[in-house]
Amino acid sequence: MEKIKIGVDYYPERWGEAMWESDAVRMKEAGIKVIRMAEFAWCKVEPEEGRFELDWLVRAVNLFGSYGIQTILCTPTNCAPLWLYEKYPETLQVQRDGKRTYPGVRSHRCYNSPIYRLFVERIIRKMSRVFAGNPYVAAWQIDNEVDAAFCCCDVCAEKFRGWLKEKYGTLDEINRVFGNEVWSGSYSSWTQIQPPLGDRPLVQYNPAYLLDFQRFASDGVVEYVRFQANLLRETFPDLPITTNTWYCDYMPDFYDLFEELDICSYDNYPSFEISEEGYSSHAFHLDMMRGVKRRNFWIMEQLGGAIGGCWMPMGKTPRPGVLKGMALQAIAHGADQVLHFRWRSSTTGAEMYWHGILDQNNIPGRKYRELQDLCRTIEKQKGLEETTILSKVAILCSFDSEYAWKLQTQAEGFYYLEQLQALHAAFTGYGLNVDIIHEEAPLDEYEIVAAPAVYVRNRKTARQLHKFAEKGGMVILTARSGVKDENNNCIMEAMPAGYREMTGCQVEEYDGIGHETNTVIMDGIAYPVTQWCEILQVDRAETIAVYGGEFYAGAPAVTRNRYGAGSVYYIGTVGKPSFYEALAKKMLEEKKMRFTTELPARVEMTVRENDEKQFVFLFNNDKKEKRFVLEGTTIELQPFEMKIQEKIKTK
């Protein structure tokens, strides 16, 4: 396993070549081991069609390599040169209004454009030939922050028809699956199938059609990334290949996206303005990235300074300890490389106020010293690179449910991913590692598996959860489970359809209360609930909590059912953190799992381990000092401070 590395994102094309060496010297003095380059450099690499200039990039890679700094090279395909868009405008995305995207910003290419693919292949082959055998190239990143946006060009329309034809075969089958007789929407010709053009809100379109278009858009991005990966592997069969992802409006299915890549990579901009309510810790996002491939991951962009500028107003500058603490939080959750965005704040361009380690004055200051301290801290942790994270609790994630939920909002303020975050926060609050994994992933290594809001029923997921409970596992299901079939149509059965046998209850009625508040009574304590209330009819299950208000006061809200050798909890509402904490404690006690109740609010404990050692990370994800006793030892943590305890495992 490679040594854990700290790095930065670097843009040699934006700085005079005379600055490179002084930058390399400063980076080496800080302890930086890796940089990322070239994701936006296409116009510098190919300033005119067919004329390539790569000598400058070779010199940059070699110079930094001579100082012991390796390079992750990027395919620069996120932003094609303007000459390409001017000469081949059909390579631009078409928006829902039917107009092509203006080629003046970024991420405006159509992934499916055959012409664009030709230019992508040419630039990758050219870069591959130039950098073949270069000892300083450590890995490749494909494109940058790819998304599954709805391109409505003619190429995508035709490709969508082909995608549907391969999936369903005939128009009659599509009409049947989509239920197209509603609003007289049946297709009589393949040409009538179009992307969602028009100014109407997406919610007014057929949800079965929309879910398939979202799946098609995600599949297109996945195929585009695979296309680039295959080209790179022809020359670099032994180098890791990745792409960087983030939580955008049109997320591709992360599990599909990284399936054939070597490692999952993420762009991490955690908030250090912690709200009193809700789930603001980025621990959830980090655990999800680790769960994508169920192994350690990389951070390609990490908070390096105040964010903002063209995307939003500028935020506060990170307080002392934030840069180091947030980077260590990522490492604690499985990151083996953390690259900060960016080395130096840009003096030009729209993102000039998305700050880096050095400000525009180019004078090393507090952020540089904190980065240096981070590098030294990692160097001291001998053996940390050989560790990973083992979890006994897993949370299942379904991108079908995420997509379908966004297409039809269930209630005001009711979001799919927040249902996962709520349970994640509850279990991690007791010091447990938690994996966030694909809904079809194997479950054998876990004791508790939560499947929140399995809105779109997946039959394989349902079978696995039944078997897991039968063998003694604990399953957690929550409100809005078993609502839709695989085609995003409502199932004409009592909810949770496909899970009623294991839950021992069914939904008699539901109330989408949005931002209003009700209460549930559990163990004599009243907990506020909001957004959604399912009135449960108990068949065989035990009632754990009842509603305290509305016409359904006294009706079951949370149940527990014995199923095989295991048990199944059903949570029919949406609570605040204290509600989930109480439930998680009850579940952990039932499973007789080891946990701690000694962690103060916003103190996170994560364990990385191997056969011989454990590294216990204690992180104060708060702007207030924390003092507490853990296993008989008094711990003091400054705001955003991380302490690492090394323990030898006893056999």
PDB file of N, CA, C and O in Angstrom, residues 40-88:
ATOM      1  N   PHE A  40      -7.488  21.610 -16.822  1.00  0.00           N
ATOM      2  CA  PHE A  40      -8.100  22.677 -17.619  1.00  0.00           C
ATOM      3  C   PHE A  40      -7.129  23.232 -18.661  1.00  0.00           C
ATOM      4  O   PHE A  40      -7.291  24.369 -19.100  1.00  0.00           O
ATOM      5  N   ALA A  41      -6.147  22.459 -19.079  1.00  0.00           N
ATOM      6  CA  ALA A  41      -5.038  23.004 -19.874  1.00  0.00           C
ATOM      7  C   ALA A  41      -5.132  22.703 -21.363  1.00  0.00           C
ATOM      8  O   ALA A  41      -4.147  22.845 -22.080  1.00  0.00           O
ATOM      9  N   TRP A  42      -6.305  22.293 -21.874  1.00  0.00           N
ATOM     10  CA  TRP A  42      -6.371  21.864 -23.273  1.00  0.00           C
ATOM     11  C   TRP A  42      -5.937  22.969 -24.230  1.00  0.00           C
ATOM     12  O   TRP A  42      -5.199  22.730 -25.192  1.00  0.00           O
ATOM     13  N   CYS A  43      -6.377  24.202 -24.006  1.00  0.00           N
ATOM     14  CA  CYS A  43      -6.027  25.265 -24.951  1.00  0.00           C
ATOM     15  C   CYS A  43      -4.531  25.557 -24.951  1.00  0.00           C
ATOM     16  O   CYS A  43      -3.989  26.073 -25.934  1.00  0.00           O
ATOM     17  N   LYS A  44      -3.848  25.224 -23.869  1.00  0.00           N
ATOM     18  CA  LYS A  44      -2.393  25.395 -23.806  1.00  0.00           C
ATOM     19  C   LYS A  44      -1.681  24.214 -24.457  1.00  0.00           C
ATOM     20  O   LYS A  44      -0.620  24.383 -25.064  1.00  0.00           O
ATOM     21  N   VAL A  45      -2.298  23.033 -24.349  1.00  0.00           N
ATOM     22  CA  VAL A  45      -1.709  21.822 -24.923  1.00  0.00           C
ATOM     23  C   VAL A  45      -1.951  21.745 -26.429  1.00  0.00           C
ATOM     24  O   VAL A  45      -1.093  21.272 -27.183  1.00  0.00           O
ATOM     25  N   GLU A  46      -3.117  22.199 -26.869  1.00  0.00           N
ATOM     26  CA  GLU A  46      -3.448  22.193 -28.300  1.00  0.00           C
ATOM     27  C   GLU A  46      -4.018  23.562 -28.672  1.00  0.00           C
ATOM     28  O   GLU A  46      -5.225  23.742 -28.830  1.00  0.00           O
ATOM     29  N   PRO A  47      -3.156  24.563 -28.844  1.00  0.00           N
ATOM     30  CA  PRO A  47      -3.634  25.931 -29.097  1.00  0.00           C
ATOM     31  C   PRO A  47      -4.344  26.095 -30.434  1.00  0.00           C
ATOM     32  O   PRO A  47      -5.172  27.000 -30.590  1.00  0.00           O
ATOM     33  N   GLU A  48      -4.048  25.247 -31.389  1.00  0.00           N
ATOM     34  CA  GLU A  48      -4.745  25.224 -32.673  1.00  0.00           C
ATOM     35  C   GLU A  48      -5.009  23.773 -33.030  1.00  0.00           C
ATOM     36  O   GLU A  48      -4.276  22.875 -32.594  1.00  0.00           O
ATOM     37  N   GLU A  49      -6.032  23.560 -33.820  1.00  0.00           N
ATOM     38  CA  GLU A  49      -6.383  22.192 -34.179  1.00  0.00           C
ATOM     39  C   GLU A  49      -5.186  21.476 -34.799  1.00  0.00           C
ATOM     40  O   GLU A  49      -4.619  21.918 -35.802  1.00  0.00           O
ATOM     41  N   GLY A  50      -4.779  20.381 -34.155  1.00  0.00           N
ATOM     42  CA  GLY A  50      -3.701  19.552 -34.681  1.00  0.00           C
ATOM     43  C   GLY A  50      -2.309  20.021 -34.331  1.00  0.00           C
ATOM     44  O   GLY A  50      -1.330  19.329 -34.635  1.00  0.00           O
ATOM     45  N   ARG A  51      -2.179  21.182 -33.683  1.00  0.00           N
ATOM     46  CA  ARG A  51      -0.847  21.663 -33.272  1.00  0.00           C
ATOM     47  C   ARG A  51      -0.721  21.496 -31.760  1.00  0.00           C
ATOM     48  O   ARG A  51      -1.397  22.173 -30.996  1.00  0.00           O
ATOM     49  N   PHE A  52       0.152  20.592 -31.344  1.00  0.00           N
ATOM     50  CA  PHE A  52       0.275  20.264 -29.929  1.00  0.00           C
ATOM     51  C   PHE A  52       1.544  20.881 -29.346  1.00  0.00           C
ATOM     52  O   PHE A  52       2.593  20.888 -29.994  1.00  0.00           O
ATOM     53  N   GLU A  53       1.415  21.385 -28.139  1.00  0.00           N
ATOM     54  CA  GLU A  53       2.547  21.948 -27.412  1.00  0.00           C
ATOM     55  C   GLU A  53       2.550  21.338 -26.013  1.00  0.00           C
ATOM     56  O   GLU A  53       1.860  21.817 -25.110  1.00  0.00           O
ATOM     57  N   LEU A  54       3.335  20.287 -25.840  1.00  0.00           N
ATOM     58  CA  LEU A  54       3.388  19.573 -24.567  1.00  0.00           C
ATOM     59  C   LEU A  54       4.737  19.680 -23.874  1.00  0.00           C
ATOM     60  O   LEU A  54       4.886  19.211 -22.742  1.00  0.00           O
ATOM     61  N   ASP A  55       5.702  20.331 -24.523  1.00  0.00           N
ATOM     62  CA  ASP A  55       7.029  20.428 -23.918  1.00  0.00           C
ATOM     63  C   ASP A  55       6.977  21.138 -22.569  1.00  0.00           C
ATOM     64  O   ASP A  55       7.675  20.756 -21.624  1.00  0.00           O
ATOM     65  N   TRP A  56       6.154  22.177 -22.461  1.00  0.00           N
ATOM     66  CA  TRP A  56       6.068  22.931 -21.210  1.00  0.00           C
ATOM     67  C   TRP A  56       5.556  22.045 -20.068  1.00  0.00           C
ATOM     68  O   TRP A  56       6.021  22.142 -18.931  1.00  0.00           O
ATOM     69  N   LEU A  57       4.583  21.171 -20.392  1.00  0.00           N
ATOM     70  CA  LEU A  57       4.025  20.302 -19.365  1.00  0.00           C
ATOM     71  C   LEU A  57       5.037  19.226 -18.963  1.00  0.00           C
ATOM     72  O   LEU A  57       5.138  18.875 -17.783  1.00  0.00           O
ATOM     73  N   VAL A  58       5.794  18.729 -19.923  1.00  0.00           N
ATOM     74  CA  VAL A  58       6.855  17.759 -19.612  1.00  0.00           C
ATOM     75  C   VAL A  58       7.888  18.402 -18.695  1.00  0.00           C
ATOM     76  O   VAL A  58       8.331  17.801 -17.712  1.00  0.00           O
ATOM     77  N   ARG A  59       8.265  19.639 -19.006  1.00  0.00           N
ATOM     78  CA  ARG A  59       9.252  20.332 -18.168  1.00  0.00           C
ATOM     79  C   ARG A  59       8.720  20.514 -16.743  1.00  0.00           C
ATOM     80  O   ARG A  59       9.456  20.353 -15.763  1.00  0.00           O
ATOM     81  N   ALA A  60       7.436  20.842 -16.626  1.00  0.00           N
ATOM     82  CA  ALA A  60       6.844  21.034 -15.295  1.00  0.00           C
ATOM     83  C   ALA A  60       6.854  19.724 -14.504  1.00  0.00           C
ATOM     84  O   ALA A  60       7.261  19.687 -13.333  1.00  0.00           O
ATOM     85  N   VAL A  61       6.412  18.643 -15.142  1.00  0.00           N
ATOM     86  CA  VAL A  61       6.383  17.340 -14.465  1.00  0.00           C
ATOM     87  C   VAL A  61       7.787  16.936 -14.033  1.00  0.00           C
ATOM     88  O   VAL A  61       7.998  16.479 -12.896  1.00  0.00           O
ATOM     89  N   ASN A  62       8.754  17.106 -14.918  1.00  0.00           N
ATOM     90  CA  ASN A  62      10.128  16.696 -14.607  1.00  0.00           C
ATOM     91  C   ASN A  62      10.750  17.569 -13.523  1.00  0.00           C
ATOM     92  O   ASN A  62      11.499  17.078 -12.673  1.00  0.00           O
ATOM     93  N   LEU A  63      10.456  18.874 -13.570  1.00  0.00           N
ATOM     94  CA  LEU A  63      11.022  19.765 -12.563  1.00  0.00           C
ATOM     95  C   LEU A  63      10.525  19.396 -11.168  1.00  0.00           C
ATOM     96  O   LEU A  63      11.321  19.225 -10.231  1.00  0.00           O
ATOM     97  N   PHE A  64       9.216  19.254 -11.018  1.00  0.00           N
ATOM     98  CA  PHE A  64       8.682  18.915  -9.700  1.00  0.00           C
ATOM     99  C   PHE A  64       9.121  17.507  -9.284  1.00  0.00           C
ATOM    100  O   PHE A  64       9.374  17.251  -8.108  1.00  0.00           O
ATOM    101  N   GLY A  65       9.236  16.619 -10.266  1.00  0.00           N
ATOM    102  CA  GLY A  65       9.727  15.281  -9.967  1.00  0.00           C
ATOM    103  C   GLY A  65      11.143  15.295  -9.416  1.00  0.00           C
ATOM    104  O   GLY A  65      11.487  14.485  -8.535  1.00  0.00           O
ATOM    105  N   SER A  66      11.972  16.203  -9.917  1.00  0.00           N
ATOM    106  CA  SER A  66      13.354  16.285  -9.436  1.00  0.00           C
ATOM    107  C   SER A  66      13.424  16.721  -7.975  1.00  0.00           C
ATOM    108  O   SER A  66      14.441  16.524  -7.309  1.00  0.00           O
ATOM    109  N   TYR A  67      12.331  17.288  -7.462  1.00  0.00           N
ATOM    110  CA  TYR A  67      12.247  17.677  -6.050  1.00  0.00           C
ATOM    111  C   TYR A  67      11.474  16.645  -5.227  1.00  0.00           C
ATOM    112  O   TYR A  67      11.091  16.911  -4.094  1.00  0.00           O
ATOM    113  N   GLY A  68      11.263  15.482  -5.802  1.00  0.00           N
ATOM    114  CA  GLY A  68      10.590  14.411  -5.070  1.00  0.00           C
ATOM    115  C   GLY A  68       9.082  14.541  -5.026  1.00  0.00           C
ATOM    116  O   GLY A  68       8.433  13.931  -4.162  1.00  0.00           O
ATOM    117  N   ILE A  69       8.525  15.311  -5.959  1.00  0.00           N
ATOM    118  CA  ILE A  69       7.073  15.544  -5.988  1.00  0.00           C
ATOM    119  C   ILE A  69       6.499  14.883  -7.241  1.00  0.00           C
ATOM    120  O   ILE A  69       6.841  15.272  -8.368  1.00  0.00           O
ATOM    121  N   GLN A  70       5.645  13.889  -7.050  1.00  0.00           N
ATOM    122  CA  GLN A  70       5.034  13.195  -8.177  1.00  0.00           C
ATOM    123  C   GLN A  70       3.818  13.960  -8.694  1.00  0.00           C
ATOM    124  O   GLN A  70       3.249  14.804  -7.993  1.00  0.00           O
ATOM    125  N   THR A  71       3.400  13.618  -9.905  1.00  0.00           N
ATOM    126  CA  THR A  71       2.284  14.306 -10.547  1.00  0.00           C
ATOM    127  C   THR A  71       1.159  13.346 -10.883  1.00  0.00           C
ATOM    128  O   THR A  71       1.396  12.260 -11.425  1.00  0.00           O
ATOM    129  N   ILE A  72      -0.056  13.738 -10.542  1.00  0.00           N
ATOM    130  CA  ILE A  72      -1.255  13.105 -11.088  1.00  0.00           C
ATOM    131  C   ILE A  72      -1.658  13.941 -12.294  1.00  0.00           C
ATOM    132  O   ILE A  72      -2.031  15.115 -12.151  1.00  0.00           O
ATOM    133  N   LEU A  73      -1.546  13.366 -13.466  1.00  0.00           N
ATOM    134  CA  LEU A  73      -1.912  14.082 -14.689  1.00  0.00           C
ATOM    135  C   LEU A  73      -3.395  13.907 -14.979  1.00  0.00           C
ATOM    136  O   LEU A  73      -3.962  12.840 -14.715  1.00  0.00           O
ATOM    137  N   CYS A  74      -3.987  14.930 -15.547  1.00  0.00           N
ATOM    138  CA  CYS A  74      -5.413  14.889 -15.890  1.00  0.00           C
ATOM    139  C   CYS A  74      -5.606  14.952 -17.394  1.00  0.00           C
ATOM    140  O   CYS A  74      -4.851  15.632 -18.098  1.00  0.00           O
ATOM    141  N   THR A  75      -6.619  14.252 -17.875  1.00  0.00           N
ATOM    142  CA  THR A  75      -7.040  14.485 -19.257  1.00  0.00           C
ATOM    143  C   THR A  75      -7.804  15.809 -19.253  1.00  0.00           C
ATOM    144  O   THR A  75      -8.740  15.985 -18.470  1.00  0.00           O
ATOM    145  N   PRO A  76      -7.434  16.756 -20.116  1.00  0.00           N
ATOM    146  CA  PRO A  76      -7.964  18.126 -20.010  1.00  0.00           C
ATOM    147  C   PRO A  76      -9.294  18.311 -20.729  1.00  0.00           C
ATOM    148  O   PRO A  76      -9.558  19.366 -21.330  1.00  0.00           O
ATOM    149  N   THR A  77     -10.153  17.314 -20.642  1.00  0.00           N
ATOM    150  CA  THR A  77     -11.331  17.268 -21.512  1.00  0.00           C
ATOM    151  C   THR A  77     -12.565  17.928 -20.923  1.00  0.00           C
ATOM    152  O   THR A  77     -13.625  17.911 -21.544  1.00  0.00           O
ATOM    153  N   ASN A  78     -12.449  18.504 -19.724  1.00  0.00           N
ATOM    154  CA  ASN A  78     -13.591  19.217 -19.156  1.00  0.00           C
ATOM    155  C   ASN A  78     -13.883  20.493 -19.932  1.00  0.00           C
ATOM    156  O   ASN A  78     -15.043  20.865 -20.107  1.00  0.00           O
ATOM    157  N   CYS A  79     -12.817  21.160 -20.370  1.00  0.00           N
ATOM    158  CA  CYS A  79     -12.955  22.430 -21.102  1.00  0.00           C
ATOM    159  C   CYS A  79     -12.171  22.344 -22.406  1.00  0.00           C
ATOM    160  O   CYS A  79     -10.942  22.462 -22.398  1.00  0.00           O
ATOM    161  N   ALA A  80     -12.870  22.142 -23.502  1.00  0.00           N
ATOM    162  CA  ALA A  80     -12.194  22.135 -24.808  1.00  0.00           C
ATOM    163  C   ALA A  80     -11.832  23.566 -25.202  1.00  0.00           C
ATOM    164  O   ALA A  80     -12.444  24.533 -24.729  1.00  0.00           O
ATOM    165  N   PRO A  81     -10.849  23.736 -26.078  1.00  0.00           N
ATOM    166  CA  PRO A  81     -10.500  25.087 -26.552  1.00  0.00           C
ATOM    167  C   PRO A  81     -11.662  25.706 -27.325  1.00  0.00           C
ATOM    168  O   PRO A  81     -12.480  25.004 -27.932  1.00  0.00           O
ATOM    169  N   LEU A  82     -11.728  27.006 -27.321  1.00  0.00           N
ATOM    170  CA  LEU A  82     -12.833  27.695 -28.003  1.00  0.00           C
ATOM    171  C   LEU A  82     -12.812  27.448 -29.511  1.00  0.00           C
ATOM    172  O   LEU A  82     -13.864  27.462 -30.161  1.00  0.00           O
ATOM    173  N   TRP A  83     -11.607  27.212 -30.061  1.00  0.00           N
ATOM    174  CA  TRP A  83     -11.564  26.944 -31.502  1.00  0.00           C
ATOM    175  C   TRP A  83     -12.359  25.687 -31.843  1.00  0.00           C
ATOM    176  O   TRP A  83     -12.962  25.595 -32.916  1.00  0.00           O
ATOM    177  N   LEU A  84     -12.374  24.707 -30.931  1.00  0.00           N
ATOM    178  CA  LEU A  84     -13.105  23.469 -31.200  1.00  0.00           C
ATOM    179  C   LEU A  84     -14.610  23.731 -31.228  1.00  0.00           C
ATOM    180  O   LEU A  84     -15.323  23.285 -32.132  1.00  0.00           O
ATOM    181  N   TYR A  85     -15.091  24.503 -30.229  1.00  0.00           N
ATOM    182  CA  TYR A  85     -16.524  24.792 -30.190  1.00  0.00           C
ATOM    183  C   TYR A  85     -16.958  25.693 -31.341  1.00  0.00           C
ATOM    184  O   TYR A  85     -18.074  25.590 -31.847  1.00  0.00           O
ATOM    185  N   GLU A  86     -16.064  26.599 -31.740  1.00  0.00           N
ATOM    186  CA  GLU A  86     -16.390  27.489 -32.854  1.00  0.00           C
ATOM    187  C   GLU A  86     -16.516  26.709 -34.162  1.00  0.00           C
ATOM    188  O   GLU A  86     -17.438  26.924 -34.958  1.00  0.00           O
ATOM    189  N   LYS A  87     -15.596  25.772 -34.365  1.00  0.00           N
ATOM    190  CA  LYS A  87     -15.595  25.010 -35.616  1.00  0.00           C
ATOM    191  C   LYS A  87     -16.601  23.869 -35.588  1.00  0.00           C
ATOM    192  O   LYS A  87     -17.176  23.500 -36.629  1.00  0.00           O
ATOM    193  N   TYR A  88     -16.846  23.315 -34.402  1.00  0.00           N
ATOM    194  CA  TYR A  88     -17.750  22.164 -34.268  1.00  0.00           C
ATOM    195  C   TYR A  88     -18.790  22.447 -33.167  1.00  0.00           C
ATOM    196  O   TYR A  88     -18.754  21.844 -32.090  1.00  0.00           O
TER     197      TYR A  88
END
